[in-house]
mmCIF file of C-alpha atoms in Angstrom:
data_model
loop_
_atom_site.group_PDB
_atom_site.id
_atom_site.type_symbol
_atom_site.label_atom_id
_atom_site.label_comp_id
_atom_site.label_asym_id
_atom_site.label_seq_id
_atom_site.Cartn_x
_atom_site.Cartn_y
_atom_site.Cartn_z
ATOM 1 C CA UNK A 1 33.322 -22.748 -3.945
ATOM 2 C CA UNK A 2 35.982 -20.806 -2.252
ATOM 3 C CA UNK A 3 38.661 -22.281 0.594
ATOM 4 C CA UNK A 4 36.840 -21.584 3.624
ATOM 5 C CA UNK A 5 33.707 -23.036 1.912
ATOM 6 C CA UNK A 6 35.571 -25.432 1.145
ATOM 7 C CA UNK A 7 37.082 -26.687 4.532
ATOM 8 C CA UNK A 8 33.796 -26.424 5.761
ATOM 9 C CA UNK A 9 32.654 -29.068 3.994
ATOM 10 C CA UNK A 10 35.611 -31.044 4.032
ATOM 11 C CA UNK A 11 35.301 -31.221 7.757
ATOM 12 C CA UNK A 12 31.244 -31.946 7.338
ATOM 13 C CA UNK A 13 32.060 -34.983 5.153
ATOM 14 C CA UNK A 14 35.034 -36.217 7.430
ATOM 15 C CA UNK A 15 32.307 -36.272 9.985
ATOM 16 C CA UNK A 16 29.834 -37.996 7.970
ATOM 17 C CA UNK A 17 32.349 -40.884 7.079
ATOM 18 C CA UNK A 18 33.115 -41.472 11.010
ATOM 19 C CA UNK A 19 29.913 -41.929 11.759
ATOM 20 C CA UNK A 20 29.111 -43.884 8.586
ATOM 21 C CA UNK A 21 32.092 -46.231 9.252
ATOM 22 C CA UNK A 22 31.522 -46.544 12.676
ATOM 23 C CA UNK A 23 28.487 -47.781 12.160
ATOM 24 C CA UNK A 24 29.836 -50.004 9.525
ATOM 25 C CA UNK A 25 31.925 -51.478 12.667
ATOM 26 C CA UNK A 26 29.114 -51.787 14.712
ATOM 27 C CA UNK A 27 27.241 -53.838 11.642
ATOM 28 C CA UNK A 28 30.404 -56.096 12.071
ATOM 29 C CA UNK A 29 30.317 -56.752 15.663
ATOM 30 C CA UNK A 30 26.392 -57.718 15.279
ATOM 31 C CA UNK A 31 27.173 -60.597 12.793
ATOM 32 C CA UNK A 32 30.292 -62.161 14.674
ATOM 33 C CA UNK A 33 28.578 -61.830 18.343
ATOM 34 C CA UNK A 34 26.306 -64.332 19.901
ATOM 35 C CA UNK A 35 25.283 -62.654 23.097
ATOM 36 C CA UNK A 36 21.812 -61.424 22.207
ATOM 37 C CA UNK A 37 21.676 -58.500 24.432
ATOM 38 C CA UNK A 38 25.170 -57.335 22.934
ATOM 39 C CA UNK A 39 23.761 -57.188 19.810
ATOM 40 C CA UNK A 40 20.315 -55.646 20.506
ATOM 41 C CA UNK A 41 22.337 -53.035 22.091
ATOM 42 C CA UNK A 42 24.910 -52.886 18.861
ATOM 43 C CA UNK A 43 22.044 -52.654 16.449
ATOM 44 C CA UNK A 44 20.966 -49.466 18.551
ATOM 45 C CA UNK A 45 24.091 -47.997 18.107
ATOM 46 C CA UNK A 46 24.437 -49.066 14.436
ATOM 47 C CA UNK A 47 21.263 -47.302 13.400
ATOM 48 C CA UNK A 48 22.142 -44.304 15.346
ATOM 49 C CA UNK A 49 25.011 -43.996 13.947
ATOM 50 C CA UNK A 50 23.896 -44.269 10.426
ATOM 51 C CA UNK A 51 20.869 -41.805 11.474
ATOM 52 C CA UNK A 52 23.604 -39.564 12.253
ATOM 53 C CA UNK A 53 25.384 -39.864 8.966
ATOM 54 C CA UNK A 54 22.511 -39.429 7.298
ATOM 55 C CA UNK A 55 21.538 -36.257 8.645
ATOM 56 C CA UNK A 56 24.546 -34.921 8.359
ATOM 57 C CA UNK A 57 24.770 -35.380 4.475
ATOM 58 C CA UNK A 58 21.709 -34.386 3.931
ATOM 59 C CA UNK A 59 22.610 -30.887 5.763
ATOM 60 C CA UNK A 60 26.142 -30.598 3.546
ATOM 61 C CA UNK A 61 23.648 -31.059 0.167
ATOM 62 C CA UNK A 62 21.355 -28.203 1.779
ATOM 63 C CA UNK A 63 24.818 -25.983 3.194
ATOM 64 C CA UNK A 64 25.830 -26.068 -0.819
ATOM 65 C CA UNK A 65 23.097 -25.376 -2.219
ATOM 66 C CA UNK A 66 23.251 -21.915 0.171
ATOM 67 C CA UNK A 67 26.852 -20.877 -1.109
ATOM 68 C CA UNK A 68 25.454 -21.373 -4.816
ATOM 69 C CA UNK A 69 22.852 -18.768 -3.242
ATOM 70 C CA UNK A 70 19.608 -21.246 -4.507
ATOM 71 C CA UNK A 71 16.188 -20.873 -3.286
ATOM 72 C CA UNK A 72 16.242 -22.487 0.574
ATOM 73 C CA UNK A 73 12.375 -23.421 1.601
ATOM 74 C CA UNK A 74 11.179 -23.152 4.781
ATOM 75 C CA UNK A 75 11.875 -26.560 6.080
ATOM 76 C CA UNK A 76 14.924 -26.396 4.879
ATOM 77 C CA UNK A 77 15.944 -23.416 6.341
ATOM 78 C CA UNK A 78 14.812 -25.064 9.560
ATOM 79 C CA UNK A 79 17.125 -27.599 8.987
ATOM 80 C CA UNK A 80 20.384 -26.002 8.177
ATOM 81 C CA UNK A 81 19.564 -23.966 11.268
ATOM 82 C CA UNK A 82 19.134 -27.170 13.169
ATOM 83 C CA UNK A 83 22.225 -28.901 11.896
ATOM 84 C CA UNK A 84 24.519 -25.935 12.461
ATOM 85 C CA UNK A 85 23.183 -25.899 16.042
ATOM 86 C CA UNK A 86 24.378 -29.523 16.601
ATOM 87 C CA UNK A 87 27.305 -29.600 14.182
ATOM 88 C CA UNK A 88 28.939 -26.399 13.980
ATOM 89 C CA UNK A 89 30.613 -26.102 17.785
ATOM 90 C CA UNK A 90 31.949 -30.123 16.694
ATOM 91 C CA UNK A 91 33.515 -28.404 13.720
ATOM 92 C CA UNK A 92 35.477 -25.943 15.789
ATOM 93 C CA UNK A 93 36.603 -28.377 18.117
ATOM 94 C CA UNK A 94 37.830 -30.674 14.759
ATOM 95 C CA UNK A 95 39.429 -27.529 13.454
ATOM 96 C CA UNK A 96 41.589 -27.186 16.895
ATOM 97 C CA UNK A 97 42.904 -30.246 16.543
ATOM 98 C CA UNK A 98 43.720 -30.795 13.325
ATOM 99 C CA UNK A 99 45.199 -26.798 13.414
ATOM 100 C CA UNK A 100 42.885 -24.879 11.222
ATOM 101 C CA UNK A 101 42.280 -21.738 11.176
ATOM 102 C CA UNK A 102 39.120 -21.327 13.224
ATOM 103 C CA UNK A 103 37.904 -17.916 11.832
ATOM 104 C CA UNK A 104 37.370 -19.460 8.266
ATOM 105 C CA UNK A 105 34.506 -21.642 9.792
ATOM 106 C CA UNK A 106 33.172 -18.894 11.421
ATOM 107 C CA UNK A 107 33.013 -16.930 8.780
ATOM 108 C CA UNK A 108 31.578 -19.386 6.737
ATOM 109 C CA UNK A 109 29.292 -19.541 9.693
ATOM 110 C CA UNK A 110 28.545 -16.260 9.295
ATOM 111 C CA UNK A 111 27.871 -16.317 5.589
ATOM 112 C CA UNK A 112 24.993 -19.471 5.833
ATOM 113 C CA UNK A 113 23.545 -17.685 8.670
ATOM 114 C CA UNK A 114 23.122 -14.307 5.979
ATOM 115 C CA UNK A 115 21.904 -16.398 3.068
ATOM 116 C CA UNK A 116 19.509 -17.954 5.025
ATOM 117 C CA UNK A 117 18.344 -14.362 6.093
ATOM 118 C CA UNK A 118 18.251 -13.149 2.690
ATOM 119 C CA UNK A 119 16.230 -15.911 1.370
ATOM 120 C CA UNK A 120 13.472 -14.313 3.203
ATOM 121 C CA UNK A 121 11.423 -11.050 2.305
ATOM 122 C CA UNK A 122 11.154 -8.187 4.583
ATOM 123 C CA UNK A 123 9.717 -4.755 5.274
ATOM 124 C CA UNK A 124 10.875 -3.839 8.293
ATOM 125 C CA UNK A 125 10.436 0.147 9.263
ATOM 126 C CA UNK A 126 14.086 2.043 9.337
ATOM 127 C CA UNK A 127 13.555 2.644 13.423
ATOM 128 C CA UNK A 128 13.372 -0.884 14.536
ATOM 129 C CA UNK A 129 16.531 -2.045 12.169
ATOM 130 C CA UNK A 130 19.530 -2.164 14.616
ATOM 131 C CA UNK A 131 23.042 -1.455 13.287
ATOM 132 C CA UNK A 132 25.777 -2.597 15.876
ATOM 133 C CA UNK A 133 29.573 -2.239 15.605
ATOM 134 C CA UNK A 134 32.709 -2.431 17.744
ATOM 135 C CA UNK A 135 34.293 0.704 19.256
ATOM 136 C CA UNK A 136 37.429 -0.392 17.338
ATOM 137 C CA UNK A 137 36.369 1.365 14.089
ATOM 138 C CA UNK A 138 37.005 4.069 15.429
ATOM 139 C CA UNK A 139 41.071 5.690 15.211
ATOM 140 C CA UNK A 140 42.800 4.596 18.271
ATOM 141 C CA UNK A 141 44.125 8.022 18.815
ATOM 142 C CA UNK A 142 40.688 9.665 18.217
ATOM 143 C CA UNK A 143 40.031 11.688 21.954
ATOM 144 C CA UNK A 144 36.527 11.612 21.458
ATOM 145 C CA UNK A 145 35.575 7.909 22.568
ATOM 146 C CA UNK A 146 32.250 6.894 21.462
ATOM 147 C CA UNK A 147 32.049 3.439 23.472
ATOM 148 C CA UNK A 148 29.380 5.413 25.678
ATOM 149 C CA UNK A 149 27.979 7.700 23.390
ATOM 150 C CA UNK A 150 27.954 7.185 19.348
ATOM 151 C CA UNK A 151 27.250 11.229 19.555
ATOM 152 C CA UNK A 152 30.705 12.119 20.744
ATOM 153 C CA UNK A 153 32.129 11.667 17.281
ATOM 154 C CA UNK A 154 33.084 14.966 15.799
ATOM 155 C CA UNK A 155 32.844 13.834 12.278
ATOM 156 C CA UNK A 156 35.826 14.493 11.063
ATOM 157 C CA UNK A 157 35.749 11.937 8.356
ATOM 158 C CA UNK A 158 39.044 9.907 9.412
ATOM 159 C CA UNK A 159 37.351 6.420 9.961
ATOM 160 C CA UNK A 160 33.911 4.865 9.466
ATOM 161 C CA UNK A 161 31.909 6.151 11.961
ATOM 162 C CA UNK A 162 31.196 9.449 10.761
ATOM 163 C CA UNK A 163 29.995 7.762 7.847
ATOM 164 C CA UNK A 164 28.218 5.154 9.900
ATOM 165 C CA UNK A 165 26.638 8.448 11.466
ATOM 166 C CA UNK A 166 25.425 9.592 8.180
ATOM 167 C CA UNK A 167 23.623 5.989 7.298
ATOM 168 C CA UNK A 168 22.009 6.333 10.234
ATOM 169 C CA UNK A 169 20.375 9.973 9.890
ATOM 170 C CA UNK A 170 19.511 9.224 6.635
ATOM 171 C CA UNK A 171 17.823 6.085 6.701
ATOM 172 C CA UNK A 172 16.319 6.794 10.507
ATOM 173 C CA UNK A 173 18.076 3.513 11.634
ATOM 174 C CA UNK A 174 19.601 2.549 15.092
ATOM 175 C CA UNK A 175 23.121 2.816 16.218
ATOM 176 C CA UNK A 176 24.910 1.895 18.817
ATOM 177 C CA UNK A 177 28.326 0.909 19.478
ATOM 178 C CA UNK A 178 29.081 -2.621 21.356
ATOM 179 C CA UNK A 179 32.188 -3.466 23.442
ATOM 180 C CA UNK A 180 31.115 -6.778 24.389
ATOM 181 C CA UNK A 181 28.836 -9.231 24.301
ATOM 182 C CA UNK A 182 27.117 -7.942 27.485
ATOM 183 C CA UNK A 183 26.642 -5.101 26.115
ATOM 184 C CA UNK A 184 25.110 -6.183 22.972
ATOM 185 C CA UNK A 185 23.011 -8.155 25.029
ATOM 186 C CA UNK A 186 21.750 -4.967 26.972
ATOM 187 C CA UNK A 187 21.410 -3.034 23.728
ATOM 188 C CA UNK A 188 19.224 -5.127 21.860
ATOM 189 C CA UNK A 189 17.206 -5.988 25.264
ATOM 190 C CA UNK A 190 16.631 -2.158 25.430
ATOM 191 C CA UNK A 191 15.790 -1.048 21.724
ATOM 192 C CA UNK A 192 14.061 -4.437 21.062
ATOM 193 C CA UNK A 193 14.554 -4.398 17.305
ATOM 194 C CA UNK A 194 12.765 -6.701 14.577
ATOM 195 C CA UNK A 195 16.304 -6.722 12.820
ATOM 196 C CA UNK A 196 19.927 -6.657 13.853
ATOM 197 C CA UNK A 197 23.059 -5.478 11.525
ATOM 198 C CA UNK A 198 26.198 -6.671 13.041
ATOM 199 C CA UNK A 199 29.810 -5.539 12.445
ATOM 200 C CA UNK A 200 32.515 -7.095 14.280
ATOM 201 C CA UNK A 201 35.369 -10.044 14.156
ATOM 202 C CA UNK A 202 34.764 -13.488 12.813
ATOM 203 C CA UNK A 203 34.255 -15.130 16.617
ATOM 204 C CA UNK A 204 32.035 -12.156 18.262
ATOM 205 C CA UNK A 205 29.776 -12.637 15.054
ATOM 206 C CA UNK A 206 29.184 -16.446 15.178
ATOM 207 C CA UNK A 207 28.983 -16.254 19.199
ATOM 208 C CA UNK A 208 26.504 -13.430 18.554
ATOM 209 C CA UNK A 209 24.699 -14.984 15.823
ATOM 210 C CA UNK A 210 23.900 -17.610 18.139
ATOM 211 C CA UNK A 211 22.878 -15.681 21.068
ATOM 212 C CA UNK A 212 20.118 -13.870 19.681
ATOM 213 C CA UNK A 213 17.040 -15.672 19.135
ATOM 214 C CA UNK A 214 13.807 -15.100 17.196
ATOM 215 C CA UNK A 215 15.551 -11.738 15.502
ATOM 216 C CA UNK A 216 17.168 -11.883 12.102
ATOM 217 C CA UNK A 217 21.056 -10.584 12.335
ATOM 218 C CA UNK A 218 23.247 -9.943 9.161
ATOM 219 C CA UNK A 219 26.918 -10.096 10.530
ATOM 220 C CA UNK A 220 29.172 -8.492 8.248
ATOM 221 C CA UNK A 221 32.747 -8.963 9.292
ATOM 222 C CA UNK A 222 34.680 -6.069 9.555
ATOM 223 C CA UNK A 223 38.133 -5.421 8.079
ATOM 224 C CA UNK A 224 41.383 -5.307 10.103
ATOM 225 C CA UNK A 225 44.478 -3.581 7.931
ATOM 226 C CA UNK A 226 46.256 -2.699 10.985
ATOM 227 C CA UNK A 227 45.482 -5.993 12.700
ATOM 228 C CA UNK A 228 42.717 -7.418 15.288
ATOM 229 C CA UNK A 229 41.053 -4.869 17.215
ATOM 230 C CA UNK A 230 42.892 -1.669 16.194
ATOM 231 C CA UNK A 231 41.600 1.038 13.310
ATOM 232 C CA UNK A 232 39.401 -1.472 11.664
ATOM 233 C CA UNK A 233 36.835 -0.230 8.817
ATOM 234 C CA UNK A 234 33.444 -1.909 7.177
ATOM 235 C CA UNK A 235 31.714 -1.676 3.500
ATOM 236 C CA UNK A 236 29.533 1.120 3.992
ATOM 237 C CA UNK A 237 27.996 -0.045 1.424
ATOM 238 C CA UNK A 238 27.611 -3.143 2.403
ATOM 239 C CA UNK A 239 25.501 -2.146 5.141
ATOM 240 C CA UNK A 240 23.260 -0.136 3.386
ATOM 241 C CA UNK A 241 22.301 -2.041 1.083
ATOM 242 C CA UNK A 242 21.466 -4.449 4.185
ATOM 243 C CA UNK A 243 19.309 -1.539 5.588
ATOM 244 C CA UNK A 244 17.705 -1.329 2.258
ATOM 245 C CA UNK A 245 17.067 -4.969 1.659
ATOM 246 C CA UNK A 246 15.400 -5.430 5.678
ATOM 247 C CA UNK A 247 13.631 -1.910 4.786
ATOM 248 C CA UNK A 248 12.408 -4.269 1.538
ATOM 249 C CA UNK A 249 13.806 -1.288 -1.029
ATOM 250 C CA UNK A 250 16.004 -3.617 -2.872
ATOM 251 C CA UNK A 251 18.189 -6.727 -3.435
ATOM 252 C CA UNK A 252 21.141 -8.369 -2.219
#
């Protein structure tokens, strides 16, 4: 298990224990009160609480047993969904105050969202797979912007994108380039693909991730030598053997 896996389930089982020992507490304040409706009312909370707990470690057991990549079944995938819905923004918040880095749970975010995805057999045809990445792959002193039109790129070879370009005409996949969130929005509203490829930052890819509904997105965070923003690149690779895996050519 790396670090950020790690954390992540540090912060899980910190969770867990709260609730566990609060309702622990609440067990105590049944057996030393005698005002009936107090206790009816502590009871309530005391099984809620351990309901809670509960829940909660059974969704760390089924998070582990996606970063040793084991077979997830359908419920269970339903699950971890389900739990990250209701747990993961409570992580964040943990992780702000206690000063951790928040990208690490969102890329671990990230990387439960893709193993769920790739516990899951596809053939999707190459013209409804949808590749998006940010504008900043592209060099910062490039003239030839392609926030508006992917096309503009000369392909002279000095970032990703011409490469990108390449993946695309060979495989017959879709494109586009994404400077926000709106404008992801509008893309995928538009093309209306059965499967999503997204590139960008550890926070734009969890946010993303759970934006889009009913449509299966890989996020594959991109890599920023230079810093956030500015003349970052992506595994090539990496993405095409995505392609190939939604296309249901091969493994990941």
């Amino acid at each position: 298990m790396n670090k950020n896996n790690f954390t992540f389930i540090f912060i899980m089982l910190l969770m867990t224990s709260l609730f566990i020992l609060f309702g622990f507490f609440c067990l105590y304040l049944t057996q030393i009160s005698s005002l009936v409706l107090y206790r009816i009312f502590l009871n309530i909370i005391l099984i809620a609480a351990f309901l809670i707990g509960l829940f909660m470690l059974t969704s760390m057991i089924l998070i582990m047993r996606t970063f040793k990549h084991e077979k997830i079944s359908a419920f269970q995938s339903w699950m971890i969904k389900l739990s990250m819905a209701v747990i993961y923004p409570n992580i964040l918040s943990i992780c702000g105050i206690i000063g951790i880095d928040k990208d690490r749970v969102r890329k671990v975010f990230s990387d439960i969202n893709n193993q769920l995805i790739l516990s899951k057999t596809y053939h999707i045809a190459p013209e409804q797979i949808l590749i998006l990445i940010p504008h900043c792959l592209q060099k910062k002193e490039c003239p030839h912007k392609i926030t508006s039109e992917i096309e503009n790129c000369k392909r002279c070879g000095l970032c990703d994108v011409d490469r990108l370009i390449m993946l695309k005409e060979k495989h017959s996949v879709q494109l586009f380039v994404a400077t926000g969130g709106t404008i992801a929005r509008k893309i995928v509203q538009e093309t209306q693909p059965k499967a999503i490829i997204a590139v960008a930052c550890e926070r734009d890819l969890s946010s993303g991730i759970q934006e889009v509904r009913g449509i299966p997105v890989i996020g594959i965070v991109n890599e920023r030598p230079e810093g956030p923003c500015v003349n970052t690149r992506v595994s090539i690779k990496k993405i095409e053997d995505c392609i190939k895996y939604l296309k249901g050519e091969g493994e990941l």
